[in-house]
XYZ file of C-alpha atoms in Angstrom:
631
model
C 17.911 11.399 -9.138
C 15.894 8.751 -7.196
C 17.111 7.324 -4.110
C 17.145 3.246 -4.066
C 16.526 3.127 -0.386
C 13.742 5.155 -0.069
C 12.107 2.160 -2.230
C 11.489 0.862 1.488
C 9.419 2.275 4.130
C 12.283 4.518 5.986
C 12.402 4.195 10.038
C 14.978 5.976 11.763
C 17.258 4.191 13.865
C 16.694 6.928 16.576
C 12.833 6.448 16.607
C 13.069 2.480 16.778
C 15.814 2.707 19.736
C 13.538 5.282 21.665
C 10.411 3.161 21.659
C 12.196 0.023 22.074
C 13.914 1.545 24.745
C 10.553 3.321 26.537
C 8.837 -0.089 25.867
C 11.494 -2.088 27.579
C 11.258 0.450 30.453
C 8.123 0.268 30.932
C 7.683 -3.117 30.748
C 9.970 -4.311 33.391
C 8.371 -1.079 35.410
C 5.238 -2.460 35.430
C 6.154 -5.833 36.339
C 8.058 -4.268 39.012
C 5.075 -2.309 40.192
C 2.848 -4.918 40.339
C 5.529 -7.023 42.337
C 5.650 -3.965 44.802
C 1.702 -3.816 44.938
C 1.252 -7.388 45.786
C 4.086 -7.612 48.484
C 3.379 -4.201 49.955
C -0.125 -5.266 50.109
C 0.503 -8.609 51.989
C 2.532 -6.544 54.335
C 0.486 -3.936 54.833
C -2.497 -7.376 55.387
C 0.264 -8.674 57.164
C 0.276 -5.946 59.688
C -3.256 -4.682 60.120
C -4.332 -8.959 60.563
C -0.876 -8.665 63.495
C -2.568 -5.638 64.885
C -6.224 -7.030 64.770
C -4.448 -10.259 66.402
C -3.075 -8.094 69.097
C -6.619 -6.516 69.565
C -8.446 -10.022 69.421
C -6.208 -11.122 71.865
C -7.003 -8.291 74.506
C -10.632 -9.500 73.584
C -9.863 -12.458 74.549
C -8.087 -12.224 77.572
C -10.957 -9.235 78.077
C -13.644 -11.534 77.502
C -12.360 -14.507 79.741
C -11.746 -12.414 82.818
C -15.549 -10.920 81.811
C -16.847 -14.661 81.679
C -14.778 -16.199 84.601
C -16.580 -12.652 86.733
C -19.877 -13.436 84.707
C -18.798 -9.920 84.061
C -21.388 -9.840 80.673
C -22.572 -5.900 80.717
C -18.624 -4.989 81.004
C -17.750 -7.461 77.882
C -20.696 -6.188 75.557
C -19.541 -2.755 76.715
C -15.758 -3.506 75.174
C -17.291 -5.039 71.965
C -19.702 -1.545 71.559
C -16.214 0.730 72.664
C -14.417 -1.445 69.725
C -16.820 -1.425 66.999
C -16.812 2.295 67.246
C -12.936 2.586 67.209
C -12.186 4.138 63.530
C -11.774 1.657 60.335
C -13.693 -0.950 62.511
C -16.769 -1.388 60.846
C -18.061 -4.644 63.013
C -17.095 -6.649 66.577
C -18.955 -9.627 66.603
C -18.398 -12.858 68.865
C -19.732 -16.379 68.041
C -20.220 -19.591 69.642
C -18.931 -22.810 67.812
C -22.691 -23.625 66.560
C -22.604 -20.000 64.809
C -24.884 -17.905 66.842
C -24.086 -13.774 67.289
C -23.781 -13.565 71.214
C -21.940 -10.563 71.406
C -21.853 -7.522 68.498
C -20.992 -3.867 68.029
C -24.333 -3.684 66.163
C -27.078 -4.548 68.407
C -29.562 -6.368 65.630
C -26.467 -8.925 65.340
C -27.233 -10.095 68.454
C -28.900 -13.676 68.035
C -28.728 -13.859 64.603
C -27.536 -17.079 63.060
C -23.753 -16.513 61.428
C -22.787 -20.397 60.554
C -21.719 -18.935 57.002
C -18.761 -16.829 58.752
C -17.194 -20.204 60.085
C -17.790 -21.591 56.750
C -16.031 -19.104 55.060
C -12.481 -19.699 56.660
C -13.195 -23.254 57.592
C -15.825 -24.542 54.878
C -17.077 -27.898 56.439
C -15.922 -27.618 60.468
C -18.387 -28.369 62.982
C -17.934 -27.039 66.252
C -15.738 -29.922 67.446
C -13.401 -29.335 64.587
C -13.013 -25.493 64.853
C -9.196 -24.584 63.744
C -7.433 -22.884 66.856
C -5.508 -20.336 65.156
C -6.623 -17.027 64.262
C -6.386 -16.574 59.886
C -7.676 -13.163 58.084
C -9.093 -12.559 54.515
C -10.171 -9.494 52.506
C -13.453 -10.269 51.809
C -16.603 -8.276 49.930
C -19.359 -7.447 52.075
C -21.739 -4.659 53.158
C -21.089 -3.221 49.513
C -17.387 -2.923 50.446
C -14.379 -4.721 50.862
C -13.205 -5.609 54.043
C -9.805 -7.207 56.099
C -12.123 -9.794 58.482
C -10.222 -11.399 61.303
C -11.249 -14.514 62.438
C -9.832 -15.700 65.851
C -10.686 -18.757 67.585
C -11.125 -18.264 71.788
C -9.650 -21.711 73.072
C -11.264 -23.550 75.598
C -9.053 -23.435 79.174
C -8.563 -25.336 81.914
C -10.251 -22.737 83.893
C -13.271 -22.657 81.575
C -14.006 -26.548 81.595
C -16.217 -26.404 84.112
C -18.462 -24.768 82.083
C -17.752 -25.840 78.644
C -16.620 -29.343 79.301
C -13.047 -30.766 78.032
C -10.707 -29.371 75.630
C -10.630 -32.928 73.853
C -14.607 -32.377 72.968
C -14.568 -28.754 72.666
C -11.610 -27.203 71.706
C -13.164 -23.589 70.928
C -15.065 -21.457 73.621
C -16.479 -19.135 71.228
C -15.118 -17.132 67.738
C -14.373 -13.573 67.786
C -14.526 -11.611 64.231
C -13.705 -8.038 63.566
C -14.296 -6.634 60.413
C -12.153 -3.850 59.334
C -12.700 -1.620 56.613
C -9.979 -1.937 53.881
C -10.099 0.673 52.048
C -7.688 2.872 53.917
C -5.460 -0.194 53.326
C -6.197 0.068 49.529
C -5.826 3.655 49.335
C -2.767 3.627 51.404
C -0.730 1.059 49.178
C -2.346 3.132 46.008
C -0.748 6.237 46.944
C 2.294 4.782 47.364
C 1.853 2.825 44.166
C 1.131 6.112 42.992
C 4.132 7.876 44.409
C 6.449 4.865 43.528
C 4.982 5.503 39.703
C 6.103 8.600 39.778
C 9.795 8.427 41.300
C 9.809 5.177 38.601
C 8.716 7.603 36.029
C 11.586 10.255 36.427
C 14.072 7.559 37.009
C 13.166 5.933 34.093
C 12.759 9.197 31.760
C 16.363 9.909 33.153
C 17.695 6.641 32.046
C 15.899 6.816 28.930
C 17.600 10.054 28.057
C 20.651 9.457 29.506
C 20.650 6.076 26.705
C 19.689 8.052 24.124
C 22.256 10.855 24.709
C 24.675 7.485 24.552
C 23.123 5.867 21.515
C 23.137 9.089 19.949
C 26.042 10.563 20.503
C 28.300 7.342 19.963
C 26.044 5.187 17.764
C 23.325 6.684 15.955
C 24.876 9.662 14.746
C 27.911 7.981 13.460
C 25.869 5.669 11.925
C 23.769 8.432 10.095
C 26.883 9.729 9.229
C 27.432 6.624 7.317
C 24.195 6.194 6.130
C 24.409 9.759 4.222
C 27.490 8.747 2.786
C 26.412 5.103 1.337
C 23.685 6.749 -0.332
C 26.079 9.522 -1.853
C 28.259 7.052 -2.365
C 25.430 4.941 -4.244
C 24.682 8.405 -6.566
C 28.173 8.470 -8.164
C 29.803 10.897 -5.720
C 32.531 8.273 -4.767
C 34.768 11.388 -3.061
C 32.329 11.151 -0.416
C 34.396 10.518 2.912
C 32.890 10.470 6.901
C 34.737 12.158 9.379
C 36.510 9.802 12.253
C 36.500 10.624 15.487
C 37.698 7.941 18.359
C 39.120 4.646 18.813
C 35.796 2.639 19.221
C 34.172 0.114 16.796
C 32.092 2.969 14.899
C 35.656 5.082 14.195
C 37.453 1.610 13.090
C 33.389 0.970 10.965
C 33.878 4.631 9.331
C 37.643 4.554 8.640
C 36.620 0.836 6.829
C 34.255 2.691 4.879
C 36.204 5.376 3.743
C 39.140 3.215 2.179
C 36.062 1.430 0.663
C 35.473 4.442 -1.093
C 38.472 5.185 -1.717
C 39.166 2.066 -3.657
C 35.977 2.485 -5.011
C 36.771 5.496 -6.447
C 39.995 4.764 -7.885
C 38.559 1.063 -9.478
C 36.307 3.315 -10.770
C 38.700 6.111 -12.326
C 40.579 3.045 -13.810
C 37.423 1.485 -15.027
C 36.186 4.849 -16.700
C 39.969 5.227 -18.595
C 39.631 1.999 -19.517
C 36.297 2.820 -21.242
C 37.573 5.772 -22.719
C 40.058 3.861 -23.947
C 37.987 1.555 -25.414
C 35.470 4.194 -26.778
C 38.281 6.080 -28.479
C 39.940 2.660 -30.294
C 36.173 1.695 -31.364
C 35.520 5.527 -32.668
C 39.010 4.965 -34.334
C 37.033 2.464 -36.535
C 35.752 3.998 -39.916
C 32.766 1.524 -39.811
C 30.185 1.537 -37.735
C 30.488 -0.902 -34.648
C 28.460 -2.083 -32.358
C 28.032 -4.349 -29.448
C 24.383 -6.201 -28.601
C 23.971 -8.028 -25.394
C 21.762 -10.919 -24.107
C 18.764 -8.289 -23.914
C 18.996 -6.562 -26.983
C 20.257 -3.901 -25.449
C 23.226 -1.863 -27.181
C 26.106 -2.236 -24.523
C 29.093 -0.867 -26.332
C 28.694 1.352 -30.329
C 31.201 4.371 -31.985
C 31.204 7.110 -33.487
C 30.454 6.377 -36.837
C 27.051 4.049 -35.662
C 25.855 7.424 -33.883
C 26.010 8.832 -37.052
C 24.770 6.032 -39.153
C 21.544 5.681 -36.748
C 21.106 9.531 -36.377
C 22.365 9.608 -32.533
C 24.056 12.846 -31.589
C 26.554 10.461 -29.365
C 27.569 7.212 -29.021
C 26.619 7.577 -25.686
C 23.402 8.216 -26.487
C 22.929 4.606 -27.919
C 24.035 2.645 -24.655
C 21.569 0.882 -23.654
C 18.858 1.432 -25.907
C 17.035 -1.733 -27.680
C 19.107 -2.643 -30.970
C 15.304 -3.267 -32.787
C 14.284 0.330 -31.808
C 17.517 1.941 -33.229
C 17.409 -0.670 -36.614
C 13.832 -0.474 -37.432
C 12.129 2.209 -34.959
C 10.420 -0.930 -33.464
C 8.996 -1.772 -29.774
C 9.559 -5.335 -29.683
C 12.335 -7.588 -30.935
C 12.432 -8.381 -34.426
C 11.074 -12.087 -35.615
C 13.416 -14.072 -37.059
C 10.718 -15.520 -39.678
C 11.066 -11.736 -40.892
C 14.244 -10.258 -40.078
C 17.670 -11.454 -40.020
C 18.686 -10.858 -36.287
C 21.920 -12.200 -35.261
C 21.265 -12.738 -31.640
C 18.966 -15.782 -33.173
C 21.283 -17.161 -35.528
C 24.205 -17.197 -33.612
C 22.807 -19.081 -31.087
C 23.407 -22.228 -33.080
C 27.161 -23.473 -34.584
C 27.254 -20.295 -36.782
C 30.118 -18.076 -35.289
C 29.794 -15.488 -38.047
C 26.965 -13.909 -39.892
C 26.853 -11.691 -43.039
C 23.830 -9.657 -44.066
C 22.466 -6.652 -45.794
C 20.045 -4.151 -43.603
C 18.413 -1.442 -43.831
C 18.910 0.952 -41.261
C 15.638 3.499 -40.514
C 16.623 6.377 -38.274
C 14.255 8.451 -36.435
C 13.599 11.290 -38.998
C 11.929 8.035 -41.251
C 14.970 7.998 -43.369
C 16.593 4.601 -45.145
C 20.160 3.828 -44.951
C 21.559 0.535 -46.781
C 24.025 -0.953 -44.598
C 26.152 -4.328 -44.403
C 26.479 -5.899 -41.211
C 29.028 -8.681 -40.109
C 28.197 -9.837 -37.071
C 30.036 -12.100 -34.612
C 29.357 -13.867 -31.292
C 31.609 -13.295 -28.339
C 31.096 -15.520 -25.470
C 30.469 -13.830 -22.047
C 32.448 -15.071 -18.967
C 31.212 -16.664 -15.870
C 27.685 -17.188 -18.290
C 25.542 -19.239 -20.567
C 24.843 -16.494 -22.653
C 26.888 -14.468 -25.403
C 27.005 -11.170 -27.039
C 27.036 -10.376 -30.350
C 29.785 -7.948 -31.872
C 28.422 -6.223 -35.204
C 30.309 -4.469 -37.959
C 28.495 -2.185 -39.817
C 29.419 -0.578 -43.193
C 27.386 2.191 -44.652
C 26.727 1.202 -48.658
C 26.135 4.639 -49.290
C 29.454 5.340 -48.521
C 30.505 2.419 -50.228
C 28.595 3.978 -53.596
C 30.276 6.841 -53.098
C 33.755 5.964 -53.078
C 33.025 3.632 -56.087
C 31.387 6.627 -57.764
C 34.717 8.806 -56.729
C 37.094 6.168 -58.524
C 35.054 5.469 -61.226
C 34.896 9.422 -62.270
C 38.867 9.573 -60.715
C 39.316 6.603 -63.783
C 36.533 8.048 -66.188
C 38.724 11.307 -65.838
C 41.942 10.107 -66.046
C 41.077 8.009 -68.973
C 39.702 11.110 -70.192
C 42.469 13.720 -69.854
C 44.699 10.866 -71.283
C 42.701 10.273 -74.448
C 42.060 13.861 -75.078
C 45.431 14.789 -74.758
C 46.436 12.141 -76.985
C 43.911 13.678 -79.773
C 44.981 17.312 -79.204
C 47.935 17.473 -79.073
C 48.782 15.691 -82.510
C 45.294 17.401 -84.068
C 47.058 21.150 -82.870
C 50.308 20.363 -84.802
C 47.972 19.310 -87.693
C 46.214 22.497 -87.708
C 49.259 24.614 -86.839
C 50.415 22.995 -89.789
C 47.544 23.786 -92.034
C 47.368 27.196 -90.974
C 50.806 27.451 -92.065
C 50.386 25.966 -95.201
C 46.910 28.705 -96.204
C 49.443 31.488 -95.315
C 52.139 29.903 -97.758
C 49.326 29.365 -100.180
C 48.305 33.256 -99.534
C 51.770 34.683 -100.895
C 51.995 32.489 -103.916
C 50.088 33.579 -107.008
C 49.516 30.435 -108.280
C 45.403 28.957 -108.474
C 45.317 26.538 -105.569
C 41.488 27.807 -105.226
C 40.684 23.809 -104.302
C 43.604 23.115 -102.298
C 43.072 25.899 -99.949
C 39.498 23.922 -99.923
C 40.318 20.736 -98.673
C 42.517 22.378 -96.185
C 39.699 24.439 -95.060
C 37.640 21.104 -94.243
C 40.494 19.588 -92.651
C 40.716 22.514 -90.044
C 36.663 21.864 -89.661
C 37.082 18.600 -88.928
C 40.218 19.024 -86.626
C 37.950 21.888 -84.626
C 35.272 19.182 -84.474
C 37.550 16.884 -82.676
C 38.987 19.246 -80.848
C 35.054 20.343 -79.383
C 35.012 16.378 -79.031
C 38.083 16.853 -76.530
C 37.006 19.506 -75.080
C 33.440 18.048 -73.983
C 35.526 14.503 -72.851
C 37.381 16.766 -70.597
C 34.284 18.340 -68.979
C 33.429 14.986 -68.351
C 36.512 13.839 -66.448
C 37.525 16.818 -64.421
C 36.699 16.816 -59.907
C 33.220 18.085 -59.264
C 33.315 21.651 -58.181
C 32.784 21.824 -54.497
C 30.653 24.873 -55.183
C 27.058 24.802 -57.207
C 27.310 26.703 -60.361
C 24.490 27.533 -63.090
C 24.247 25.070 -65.353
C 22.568 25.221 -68.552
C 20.493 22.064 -68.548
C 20.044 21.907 -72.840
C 23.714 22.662 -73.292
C 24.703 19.578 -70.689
C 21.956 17.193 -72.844
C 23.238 17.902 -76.295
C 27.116 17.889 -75.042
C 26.795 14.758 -73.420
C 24.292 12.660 -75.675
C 26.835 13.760 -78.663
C 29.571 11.440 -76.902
C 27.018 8.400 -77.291
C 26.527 8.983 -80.933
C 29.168 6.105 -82.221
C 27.454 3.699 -79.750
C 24.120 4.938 -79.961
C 24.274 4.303 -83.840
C 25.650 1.055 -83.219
C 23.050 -0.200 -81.547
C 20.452 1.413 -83.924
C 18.478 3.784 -81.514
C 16.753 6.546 -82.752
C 16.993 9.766 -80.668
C 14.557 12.329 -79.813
C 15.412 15.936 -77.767
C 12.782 17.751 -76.521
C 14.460 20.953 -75.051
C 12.530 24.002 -73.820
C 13.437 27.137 -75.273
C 13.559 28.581 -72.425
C 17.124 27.601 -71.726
C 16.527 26.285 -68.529
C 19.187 26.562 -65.331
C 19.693 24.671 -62.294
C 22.190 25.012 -59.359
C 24.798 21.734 -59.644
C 27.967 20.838 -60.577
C 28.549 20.554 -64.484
C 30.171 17.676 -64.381
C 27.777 15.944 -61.667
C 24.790 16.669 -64.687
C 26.913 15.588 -67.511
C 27.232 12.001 -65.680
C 23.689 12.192 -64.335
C 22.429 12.181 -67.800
C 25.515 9.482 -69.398
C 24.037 7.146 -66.354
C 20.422 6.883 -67.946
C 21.609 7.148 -71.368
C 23.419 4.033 -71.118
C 21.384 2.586 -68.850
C 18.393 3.034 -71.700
C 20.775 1.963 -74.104
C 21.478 -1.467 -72.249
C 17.493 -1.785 -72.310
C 17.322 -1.945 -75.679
C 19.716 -3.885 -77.025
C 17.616 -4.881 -80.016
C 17.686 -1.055 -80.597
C 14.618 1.610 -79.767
C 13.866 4.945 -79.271
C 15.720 7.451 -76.696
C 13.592 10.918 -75.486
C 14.953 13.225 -73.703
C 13.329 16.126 -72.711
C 13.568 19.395 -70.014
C 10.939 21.710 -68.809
C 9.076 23.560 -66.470
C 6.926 22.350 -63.787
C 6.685 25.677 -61.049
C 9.513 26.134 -59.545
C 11.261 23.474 -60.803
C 13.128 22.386 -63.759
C 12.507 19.194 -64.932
C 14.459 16.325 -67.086
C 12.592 13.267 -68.417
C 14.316 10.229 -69.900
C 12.112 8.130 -71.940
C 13.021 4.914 -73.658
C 11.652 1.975 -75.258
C 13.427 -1.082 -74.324
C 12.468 -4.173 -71.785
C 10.463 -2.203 -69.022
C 11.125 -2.885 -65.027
C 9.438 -6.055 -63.591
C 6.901 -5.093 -60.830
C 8.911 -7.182 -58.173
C 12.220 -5.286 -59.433
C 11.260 -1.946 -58.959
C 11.396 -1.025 -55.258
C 15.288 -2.262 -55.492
C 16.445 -0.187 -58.661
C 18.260 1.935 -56.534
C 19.629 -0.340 -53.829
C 23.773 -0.847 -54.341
C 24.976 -3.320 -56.656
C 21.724 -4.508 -57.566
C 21.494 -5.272 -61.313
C 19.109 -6.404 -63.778
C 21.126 -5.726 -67.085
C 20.141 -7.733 -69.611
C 23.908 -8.676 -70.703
C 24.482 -9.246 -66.741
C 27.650 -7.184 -66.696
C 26.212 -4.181 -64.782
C 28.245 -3.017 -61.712
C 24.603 -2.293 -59.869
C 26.055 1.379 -58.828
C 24.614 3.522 -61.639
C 21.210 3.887 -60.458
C 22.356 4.293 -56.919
C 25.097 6.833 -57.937
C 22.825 8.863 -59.990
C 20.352 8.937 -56.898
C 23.058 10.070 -55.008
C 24.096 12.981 -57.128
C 21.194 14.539 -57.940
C 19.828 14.275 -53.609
C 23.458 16.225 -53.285
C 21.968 18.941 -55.289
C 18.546 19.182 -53.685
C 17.172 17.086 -56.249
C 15.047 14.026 -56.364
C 14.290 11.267 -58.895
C 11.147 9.326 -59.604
C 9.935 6.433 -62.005
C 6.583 7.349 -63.763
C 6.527 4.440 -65.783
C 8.393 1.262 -65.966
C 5.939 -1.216 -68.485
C 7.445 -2.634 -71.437
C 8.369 -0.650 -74.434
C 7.583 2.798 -71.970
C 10.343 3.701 -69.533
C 10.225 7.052 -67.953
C 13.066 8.279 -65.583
C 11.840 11.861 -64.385
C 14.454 14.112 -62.567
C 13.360 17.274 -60.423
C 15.719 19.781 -59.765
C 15.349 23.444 -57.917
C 15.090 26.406 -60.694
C 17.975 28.314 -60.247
C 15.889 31.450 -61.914
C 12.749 30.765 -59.776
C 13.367 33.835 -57.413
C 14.124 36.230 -61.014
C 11.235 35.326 -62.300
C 8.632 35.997 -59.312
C 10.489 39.579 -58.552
C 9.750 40.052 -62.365
């Protein structure tokens, strides 16, 4: 059995938490981490610009005393000692107009560095110098570097030489470049370190959540997954096990009275359906129900067997045009009565006749009432049908017509034998009198000798009326097929001289058998005797003949009366249809005499139906087929 939810792409709830989870994580760890690498960066630029403040201001108290002594050899000699100091890649001091006066690298010296000043202070001229020291990484020398860039303000004790404060606020401009990549590196390893310490902490929390989602959600809610989709199969005793107080116990105990009511709306559901499948089966007709689809939502018993269906089961939900007619599309209405159609209209009841194909390519004539019964809460309606096999039909008319035929029969031959056995008891009496007196009564004992005759004769008359009208033998028996012929057409001879036919037999000699009921043949061959008679009611010619064809025995019935009409003939045998030319027929004989001779693994065929030339041909098994081949 399929599953319905694997219709969808499946993700497990586990999979989706853990990377939503990790993704969260690592999200806000990043963001954290580059929070931690800008800030520890500015402190760690913070520091190194306070320390390369502390060591510009030695400078600069180092380089007034130098200037105030004219002290120059001892100042360059503390800018060459600084430049070589480690991470210090360059000590350079400037006057306000830009020149190099003093620097760790002696080709500095004179060299024109207005761009420096520009760099921290784009657009100052010496007069409007800033007076506080500022740092910046900056790229240069193909690296980056932390430069520092401190002012050297202009005293009262170095006035004399520089003139006021007012006019020139700024001596000279001390820069030292130090080499930031240890800074870099430094705040990467500890980036690095802090990524890994973040790492474990957040792998720990990660598990630690998904031990807790597992343990108290997921699992309980695979728990209940598994047991929807069992639940969704038909196994509605599936339960879930609950464990705890929490939301997910109260979630799983909801679900299992669920089920449980599930289940028992169910049980009640399927009793009522048995129920209802067992009063429909109690129906002798065939019943049916047809929804909005075509589909067959409810049938019985006696449809499954109508339709050839093993069970009515086996008809739910199958297309009503594929079980009628074998067909893969519903049937059109120009063509085909189909209820469904007509009742959609005032109509509220239908009647029709149908014919009923079954999967093996047999025919079955069947009635159908059909009604429409309105479905609640919709538009739509379903259609109730009623279906009445006419075969069974024919054959209860056939059983009380031969019930009548042999009532009617026992009662009129017991009426003639019983007075006609006196009569000859009396007759017989009389010869024996007649035999002890010695008187001639030579002509006397003459007549009485035809009367006995004639009583015998209607006696044999009795006797064949009888074979007529007794129950059909549940058991085959062999039947002499020229014996049945002559016995039966010599109860037609009254009416058959009434009507002034003319009749011909045409018997093989060799006595041919079949397997059948006696009394089955007999009215096999009264049904086409009378039906040729009522053909010819201006009188005619009646043939009858048997032979062999193979291994079969066969019985032709020829007459030569009105003929079947082209348009008539594929209907001859169809139930209570009638073409008699007095209009009186029944329409059963044809369809009864069908029926009898398919019970005894016969068949019967028209090979020729024009007027003046009707030929009935039966086909029967020979019953000494197998005698003759082993002789």
């Amino acid at each position: 059995m399929s599953d319905p939810a694997r219709i969808f792409h499946e993700q497990h709830l586990s999979r989706r938490f853990i990377v939503f989870l990790f993704g969260v994580l690592g999200l806000v760890s990043v963001c954290f981490l580059l929070m931690f690498y800008y800030f520890y960066n500015a402190q760690i630029a913070g520091e190194r610009t306070q320390a390369s403040h502390a060591v510009s201001l030695l400078l600069e108290s180092s380089l007034q005393r130098a200037m105030l002594r004219r002290d120059l050899p001892g100042l360059r000699d503390i800018i060459s000692d600084l430049g070589k100091e480690e991470n210090v890649r360059e000590v350079m001091i400037l006057n306000p107009a830009g020149e190099v006066r003093f620097a760790s690298r002696q080709e500095r010296l004179g060299q024109q560095a207005g761009q420096i000043i520009q760099q921290f202070c784009p657009g100052c001229t010496s007069a409007s110098l800033p007076v506080e020291p500022v740092s910046r990484f900056l790229v240069a020398g193909g690296g980056e570097i932390l430069r520092t860039f401190h002012p050297v303000r202009n005293r009262p004790e170095c006035m004399e030489c520089h003139g006021s404060a007012a006019e020139h606020p700024v001596n000279g401009i001390l820069v030292v470049d130090h080499d930031a990549a240890p800074i870099r590196n430094k705040g990467l390893m500890n980036i690095l370190v802090l990524v890994g310490a973040g790492s474990i902490a957040v792998l720990f929390s990660a598990w630690a959540a998904w031990w807790f989602m597992q343990r108290y959600v997921l699992q309980p809610v695979k728990r209940l997954d598994t047991a929807s989709r069992a639940l969704s199969w038909g196994k509605l005793a599936t339960r879930v096990p609950v464990s705890g107080r929490d939301e997910m116990a109260n979630l799983a105990a909801t679900f299992n009275h669920m089920a449980e009511r599930l289940q028992h709306s169910h049980q009640a559901l399927q009793s009522r359906e048995q129920f209802l499948q067992g009063l429909v089966d109690a129906v002798p007709d065939g019943v049916r129900v047809i929804g909005p689809d075509y589909r067959i939502v409810v049938a019985n018993r006696a449809y499954a067997d109508m339709s050839g269906f093993a069970t009515p089961a086996g008809l739910r939900q199958q297309y009503c045009y594929k079980v009628t007619r074998q067909g893969d599309a519903p049937c059109p209405p120009s063509l085909h009565t189909c209820p469904l159609e007509v009742l959609k209209g005032p109509q509220a009841s239908l009647k029709f006749m149908e014919t009923l194909q079954r999967p093996d390519a047999s025919l079955l004539s069947t009635e159908v009432y059909a009604a429409c019964l309105p479905v609640a809460d919709s538009a739509g309606f379903m259609v109730v049908e009623s279906v009445r096999d006419l075969e069974k039909t024919v054959q209860y008319s056939h059983e009380q017509k031969l019930a009548s035929l042999g009532e009617l029969a026992a009662g009129v031959a017991h009426e003639i034998h019983n007075p006609l056995a006196s009569v000859r008891i009396a007759l017989q009496a009389s010869d024996q009198i007649l035999d002890v007196s010695q008187e001639d009564v030579t002509e006397l004992k003459d007549y009485l000798h035809l009367v006995d005759e004639q009583v015998e004769q209607c006696l044999d008359v009795t006797r064949r009326l009888m074979k007529l009208g007794t129950l059909a033998s549940s058991h085959p028996e062999l039947v002499e097929v020229n014996t049945v012929i002559r016995e039966t057409l010599s109860l037609l001879r009254f009416e058959r001289e009434q009507r002034g036919i003319k009749q011909t037999l045409e018997l093989d000699s060799g006595n041919p058998r079949i397997l059948t009921a006696d009394n089955n043949l007999r009215m096999i061959i009264l049904n086409l005797a009378q039906n040729a008679f009522h053909a010819m009611p201006e009188g005619g010619e009646l043939a009858i003949a048997s032979r062999y064809q193979g291994d079969e025995v066969q019985i032709c019935v020829r007459d030569t009366g009105t003929g079947i009409a082209d348009e008539v003939l594929p209907h001859i045998f169809d139930p209570f249809f009638s073409r008699r030319v007095d209009q009186r027929g029944s329409g059963l004989g044809l369809t009864i005499t069908r029926s009898l001779i398919q019970q005894h693994g016969g068949r019967i065929e028209v090979t020729a139906h024009a007027l003046g030339n009707t030929e009935f041909v039966l086909h029967f098994p020979d019953a000494d087929a197998a005698s003759k081949e082993a002789a």
